[in-house]
Amino acid sequence: MRPTVKDVAKLANVSTATVSNVLTSKKYVSEELKLKIKEAMTTLGYEPNISARSLKVNKTFKIGVVVPDITNPFFSEIVKYIEKTINKSYYQLVLYNSDDKAEKEKKILDSLMLGIVDGLILVAPRLEETLLKRDYDFPVVILDRPAFDTASDITFIYADNFKGAVMIANLFLKKGYKKYICITGPEDVPNANLRLLGFRQALLNNGIKQENIEEYRAEFNFDACYSIMTELLQDYDPTQRKAVFVCSDIGAWGAIEAAKSKGLKIPRDIGIAGFDNIYFSRFIYPGLTTVENPTKELGQTAALVLLNKLNDDPDFSDHTVVLDVNLIQRESV
Amino acid sequence: MRPTVKDVAKLANVSTATVSNVLTSKKYVSEELKLKIKEAMTTLGYEPNISARSLKVNKTFKIGVVVPDITNPFFSEIVKYIEKTINKSYYQLVLYNSDDKAEKEKKILDSLMLGIVDGLILVAPRLEETLLKRDYDFPVVILDRPAFDTASDITFIYADNFKGAVMIANLFLKKGYKKYICITGPEDVPNANLRLLGFRQALLNNGIKQENIEEYRAEFNFDACYSIMTELLQDYDPTQRKAVFVCSDIGAWGAIEAAKSKGLKIPRDIGIAGFDNIYFSRFIYPGLTTVENPTKELGQTAALVLLNKLNDDPDFSDHTVVLDVNLIQRESV
DNA sequence: TGGCCTTAGTTACACGATTAACTAGTAATA
DNA sequence: TATTACTAGTTAATCGTGTAACTAAGGCCA
């Protein structure tokens, strides 16, 4: 049988309250007793029972993390850094995968409302705002999605998608491309819209005419972007000097393959840029020029903010954190 | 305040014991009362408190999953399927990342010994056997590592690495390559050794002389394999018709890039095969020929076996599960 | 009818921690 | 010296379940 606080108390000749006090260090206990109690703990191999503590203090010591797809390197990197931070604390990371389905996301949220976690990190939720806006009775951090609800005390943390897109546009201009294509994601993905917006804005601001900007939408995956790209390249003439901003790295991979299979040389005949800078993008050929989405900062600050909220540290009250992005220049532009 | 079993009992005019009995359905309760109680539950929005239940029945309802690196697609896929299966049950998946460091793995195991999970899935542990062999007081499943401890009641689930390597060797033979190289992983990774063994065995069995087989070791990553490959290709003559089995996909990526940057045509000048068939391998050029490591089956059966052990289902007593592998033929061989 | 078994439900305690309320002893102050 | 204030502990209640032990009622049978 595992030793309990009672066993420790008996061995150290004190009351269980005193043992608990050294455990929680909320009340002063003389050094003498403290020592004796700690000694008793080690000889018995005592470890507090989390369930009992949970019940009493009404905490679960669990943090829920909901990602659309743990298989997506962008998300798995975020989770990695969330994990690193959470597991330094007393909390445990409980993982949920929504399969990028709004419906499944909703089910997970429903179940999480029942007090089975103390806090929640929602990564790139696809649920519409009204369904996301709930009466949470625990702190919530939403990652990689622009803030929509300034009234609630949800914290929003996301990279500056608009700026990233601007950077790509500026690079295209600097490199002397003449026509500009944006292949962005579904309309219900706010970041997809922001990237498109930033890209268009920057081009217009630099005197590019709207007729030289083409805009398309495709799911953020290889195949969708591959096929839309092959279509666009139907009878492409390299002297047109087009540059394509595909709003996700994996989509850019598809675009690159489509261009390569048309016999085009990148970046000479056509420029292609991505967004996210997933780990594997450094390995493909030609090296993908992209915008770094700061997974480390995203994951880390999400976890830190949440942990601070859980310890109701006033430093981290409700707010929005916008992280800066970096342009990663490789060979594809 | 959240309603408790007491509130439900009061509203339904029964004792808390009866409420508990319909909750656990361990004792017969008349349909009449059952209905009344369920009604009371829904009107109050009652949900049982997990911590209290945990304390009473001495379970945590948590399953620990330890992976070397959630960022590695092979592992994230496994986790995805573990999650799918676990979250269908009453259990929660608690994630730990060992950074592929034996030392950190040990620390995680140490903390898990303290009764904070009911079961454990260890994915591709790097800890040496003596440290892995502990006196667990909960069921354990070890994934992607050959069984070493038939005495304990740990369940081992892994793909047939040996056979996979044999398949690659046979393919090389069939395609008419004349010299054979194996770049496998570190010596302390059992699967690395099995792959090398299977490869060598199959070649020798087919009359290939040992002097035509070269064997090297490198970490399972892009850079290590890239550099060892460039070295091997120092003054390579395509008429030698070599074929290289790199024992991980990401390593094979490195080898492919090394070969390409030497101006070699794959598979004409040199054949390159990988192992794992990670998701992204389908996108690189040329398409990587590799062995599919069945992440879905690995994750799924791991979770199922563990859940069955937790419900002490006798069907799933201690044993070893070896999963079959498939050859994925693309263009690199 | 009386005794016994079964059944459906209740009472009351237990799980292992935290903590409010209390106590006894000491120090400080007038 | 008497009163108060603090200190360092203890006692006992509590969190929300599950469940062993009990009870009362009904059915069965000799």
CSV table of C-alpha atoms in Angstrom, one decimal, chain A residues 80-285:
chain,number,residue,atom,x,y,z
A,80,LYS,CA,6.4,20.2,-28.4
A,81,TYR,CA,7.1,23.6,-26.9
A,82,ILE,CA,3.8,23.6,-24.9
A,83,GLU,CA,4.8,20.2,-23.5
A,84,LYS,CA,8.3,21.4,-22.6
A,85,THR,CA,6.8,24.3,-20.6
A,86,ILE,CA,3.9,22.5,-19.0
A,87,ASN,CA,5.9,19.5,-17.8
A,88,LYS,CA,8.2,21.8,-16.0
A,89,SER,CA,5.3,22.7,-13.8
A,90,TYR,CA,2.9,20.5,-11.7
A,91,TYR,CA,0.4,20.3,-14.6
A,92,GLN,CA,-0.1,17.5,-17.1
A,93,LEU,CA,-0.8,18.0,-20.8
A,94,VAL,CA,-3.9,16.2,-22.0
A,95,LEU,CA,-3.9,16.0,-25.8
A,96,TYR,CA,-6.9,16.2,-28.1
A,97,ASN,CA,-7.0,16.0,-31.9
A,98,SER,CA,-9.9,17.6,-33.8
A,99,ASP,CA,-9.0,16.2,-37.2
A,100,ASP,CA,-9.4,19.7,-38.4
A,101,LYS,CA,-13.2,19.2,-38.2
A,102,ALA,CA,-15.3,21.9,-36.6
A,103,GLU,CA,-17.8,19.3,-35.5
A,104,LYS,CA,-15.2,17.2,-33.6
A,105,GLU,CA,-13.7,20.3,-32.2
A,106,LYS,CA,-17.1,21.2,-30.7
A,107,LYS,CA,-17.5,17.8,-29.2
A,108,ILE,CA,-14.1,18.1,-27.5
A,109,LEU,CA,-15.0,21.5,-26.2
A,110,ASP,CA,-18.2,20.2,-24.9
A,111,SER,CA,-16.5,17.5,-22.9
A,112,LEU,CA,-13.9,19.9,-21.7
A,113,MET,CA,-16.6,22.1,-20.2
A,114,LEU,CA,-17.2,19.5,-17.6
A,115,GLY,CA,-14.4,20.4,-15.4
A,116,ILE,CA,-11.9,17.8,-16.5
A,117,VAL,CA,-9.1,20.3,-17.1
A,118,ASP,CA,-8.0,23.5,-15.3
A,119,GLY,CA,-7.1,25.4,-18.5
A,120,LEU,CA,-7.2,25.1,-22.2
A,121,ILE,CA,-5.0,25.8,-25.1
A,122,LEU,CA,-6.8,25.8,-28.4
A,123,VAL,CA,-4.5,25.7,-31.4
A,124,ALA,CA,-5.9,27.1,-34.6
A,125,PRO,CA,-9.5,26.4,-33.9
A,126,ARG,CA,-11.8,26.2,-36.9
A,127,LEU,CA,-15.0,26.6,-35.0
A,128,GLU,CA,-16.9,29.7,-35.8
A,129,GLU,CA,-16.7,32.5,-33.3
A,130,THR,CA,-20.2,32.1,-31.8
A,131,LEU,CA,-19.4,28.5,-30.9
A,132,LEU,CA,-16.0,29.4,-29.6
A,133,LYS,CA,-17.3,32.1,-27.4
A,134,ARG,CA,-18.5,30.1,-24.4
A,135,ASP,CA,-18.8,30.6,-20.7
A,136,TYR,CA,-15.6,28.9,-19.8
A,137,ASP,CA,-15.0,28.6,-16.1
A,138,PHE,CA,-11.2,28.2,-16.6
A,139,PRO,CA,-8.6,30.2,-18.4
A,140,VAL,CA,-8.3,29.7,-22.2
A,141,VAL,CA,-5.6,30.6,-24.6
A,142,ILE,CA,-6.3,30.6,-28.3
A,143,LEU,CA,-3.3,30.1,-30.6
A,144,ASP,CA,-2.7,31.0,-34.2
A,145,ARG,CA,-6.0,32.8,-34.7
A,146,PRO,CA,-6.7,36.5,-34.6
A,147,ALA,CA,-8.5,37.8,-31.6
A,148,PHE,CA,-12.2,38.2,-32.0
A,149,ASP,CA,-13.6,38.6,-28.6
A,150,THR,CA,-12.0,41.4,-26.7
A,151,ALA,CA,-14.8,41.3,-24.0
A,152,SER,CA,-14.0,37.8,-22.7
A,153,ASP,CA,-10.8,37.0,-20.9
A,154,ILE,CA,-9.5,34.6,-23.5
A,155,THR,CA,-5.9,35.3,-24.4
A,156,PHE,CA,-5.1,35.3,-28.1
A,157,ILE,CA,-1.6,34.6,-29.3
A,158,TYR,CA,-0.7,34.6,-32.9
A,159,ALA,CA,2.0,35.5,-35.4
A,160,ASP,CA,1.7,38.6,-37.5
A,161,ASN,CA,0.3,36.9,-40.6
A,162,PHE,CA,-0.4,40.2,-42.3
A,163,LYS,CA,3.1,41.3,-42.0
A,164,GLY,CA,4.5,38.0,-43.1
A,165,ALA,CA,2.5,38.3,-46.3
A,166,VAL,CA,3.7,41.8,-46.8
A,167,MET,CA,7.3,40.6,-46.5
A,168,ILE,CA,6.7,38.0,-49.3
A,169,ALA,CA,5.1,40.7,-51.5
A,170,ASN,CA,8.0,43.0,-51.0
A,171,LEU,CA,10.5,40.3,-51.8
A,172,PHE,CA,8.6,39.5,-55.0
A,173,LEU,CA,8.8,43.2,-55.9
A,174,LYS,CA,12.4,43.4,-55.1
A,175,LYS,CA,13.2,40.4,-57.2
A,176,GLY,CA,11.5,41.9,-60.2
A,177,TYR,CA,8.6,39.6,-60.8
A,178,LYS,CA,5.9,41.2,-62.8
A,179,LYS,CA,2.7,39.3,-62.1
A,180,TYR,CA,1.5,38.1,-58.7
A,181,ILE,CA,-0.5,35.1,-57.7
A,182,CYS,CA,-1.8,34.3,-54.2
A,183,ILE,CA,-3.1,30.8,-53.5
A,184,THR,CA,-4.6,31.1,-50.0
A,185,GLY,CA,-6.7,28.8,-47.8
A,186,PRO,CA,-10.4,28.4,-47.2
A,187,GLU,CA,-12.5,31.5,-46.4
A,188,ASP,CA,-13.3,30.3,-42.9
A,189,VAL,CA,-9.7,30.3,-41.9
A,190,PRO,CA,-9.0,33.9,-40.7
A,191,ASN,CA,-5.2,33.5,-41.2
A,192,ALA,CA,-5.7,32.6,-44.8
A,193,ASN,CA,-7.6,35.8,-45.3
A,194,LEU,CA,-5.0,37.9,-43.5
A,195,ARG,CA,-2.3,36.5,-45.6
A,196,LEU,CA,-4.1,37.3,-48.8
A,197,LEU,CA,-4.9,40.7,-47.5
A,198,GLY,CA,-1.4,41.6,-46.5
A,199,PHE,CA,-0.1,40.3,-49.8
A,200,ARG,CA,-2.6,42.3,-51.9
A,201,GLN,CA,-2.2,45.4,-49.8
A,202,ALA,CA,1.5,45.5,-50.1
A,203,LEU,CA,1.4,45.1,-53.8
A,204,LEU,CA,-1.3,47.8,-54.3
A,205,ASN,CA,0.7,50.1,-52.0
A,206,ASN,CA,3.6,49.7,-54.3
A,207,GLY,CA,1.7,50.7,-57.4
A,208,ILE,CA,1.0,47.2,-58.7
A,209,LYS,CA,-2.4,47.2,-60.5
A,210,GLN,CA,-5.1,44.8,-59.3
A,211,GLU,CA,-5.2,43.2,-62.8
A,212,ASN,CA,-1.7,41.9,-62.2
A,213,ILE,CA,-2.8,40.2,-59.0
A,214,GLU,CA,-4.5,36.9,-59.2
A,215,GLU,CA,-6.2,35.3,-56.1
A,216,TYR,CA,-7.2,31.8,-55.6
A,217,ARG,CA,-8.3,29.6,-52.8
A,218,ALA,CA,-7.3,25.9,-52.1
A,219,GLU,CA,-7.1,23.7,-49.0
A,220,PHE,CA,-3.8,24.0,-47.2
A,221,ASN,CA,-2.4,20.7,-48.5
A,222,PHE,CA,-0.2,19.4,-51.2
A,223,ASP,CA,-2.7,17.9,-53.6
A,224,ALA,CA,-5.1,20.9,-53.7
A,225,CYS,CA,-2.3,23.3,-54.4
A,226,TYR,CA,-0.6,21.0,-56.9
A,227,SER,CA,-3.7,20.7,-59.0
A,228,ILE,CA,-4.7,24.4,-58.9
A,229,MET,CA,-1.1,25.2,-59.8
A,230,THR,CA,-1.0,22.9,-62.8
A,231,GLU,CA,-4.2,24.5,-64.0
A,232,LEU,CA,-2.7,28.0,-63.7
A,233,LEU,CA,0.4,26.8,-65.6
A,234,GLN,CA,-1.7,25.6,-68.5
A,235,ASP,CA,0.1,27.7,-71.1
A,236,TYR,CA,2.5,29.6,-69.0
A,237,ASP,CA,5.2,31.7,-70.6
A,238,PRO,CA,8.3,32.2,-68.4
A,239,THR,CA,8.7,35.7,-69.7
A,240,GLN,CA,5.6,36.7,-67.8
A,241,ARG,CA,7.7,36.5,-64.7
A,242,LYS,CA,5.1,35.4,-62.3
A,243,ALA,CA,5.6,34.9,-58.6
A,244,VAL,CA,3.3,32.7,-56.6
A,245,PHE,CA,2.6,33.1,-52.9
A,246,VAL,CA,1.1,29.9,-51.6
A,247,CYS,CA,-0.1,30.5,-48.1
A,248,SER,CA,1.2,27.3,-46.5
A,249,ASP,CA,4.5,25.5,-46.9
A,250,ILE,CA,3.0,22.2,-47.8
A,251,GLY,CA,0.8,23.8,-50.4
A,252,ALA,CA,4.0,25.5,-51.7
A,253,TRP,CA,5.5,22.1,-52.0
A,254,GLY,CA,2.7,21.1,-54.2
A,255,ALA,CA,3.0,24.2,-56.3
A,256,ILE,CA,6.7,23.6,-56.7
A,257,GLU,CA,6.2,20.1,-57.9
A,258,ALA,CA,3.6,21.2,-60.3
A,259,ALA,CA,6.0,23.8,-61.7
A,260,LYS,CA,8.9,21.4,-61.9
A,261,SER,CA,6.8,18.8,-63.7
A,262,LYS,CA,6.0,21.5,-66.3
A,263,GLY,CA,9.7,21.8,-66.8
A,264,LEU,CA,9.9,25.2,-65.3
A,265,LYS,CA,13.1,26.3,-63.5
A,266,ILE,CA,12.5,27.9,-60.1
A,267,PRO,CA,13.1,30.7,-59.3
A,268,ARG,CA,14.1,31.8,-62.8
A,269,ASP,CA,10.9,31.0,-64.7
A,270,ILE,CA,8.6,31.4,-61.7
A,271,GLY,CA,8.9,32.3,-58.1
A,272,ILE,CA,7.2,30.4,-55.4
A,273,ALA,CA,7.0,31.2,-51.7
A,274,GLY,CA,5.3,29.5,-48.8
A,275,PHE,CA,4.2,30.3,-45.3
A,276,ASP,CA,5.0,28.6,-42.0
A,277,ASN,CA,8.6,27.4,-42.5
A,278,ILE,CA,7.8,23.8,-41.4
A,279,TYR,CA,10.8,21.8,-40.4
A,280,PHE,CA,10.9,19.7,-43.6
A,281,SER,CA,10.9,22.7,-45.9
A,282,ARG,CA,14.6,23.1,-45.4
A,283,PHE,CA,15.1,19.8,-47.1
A,284,ILE,CA,13.2,20.1,-50.4
A,285,TYR,CA,14.6,21.3,-53.6
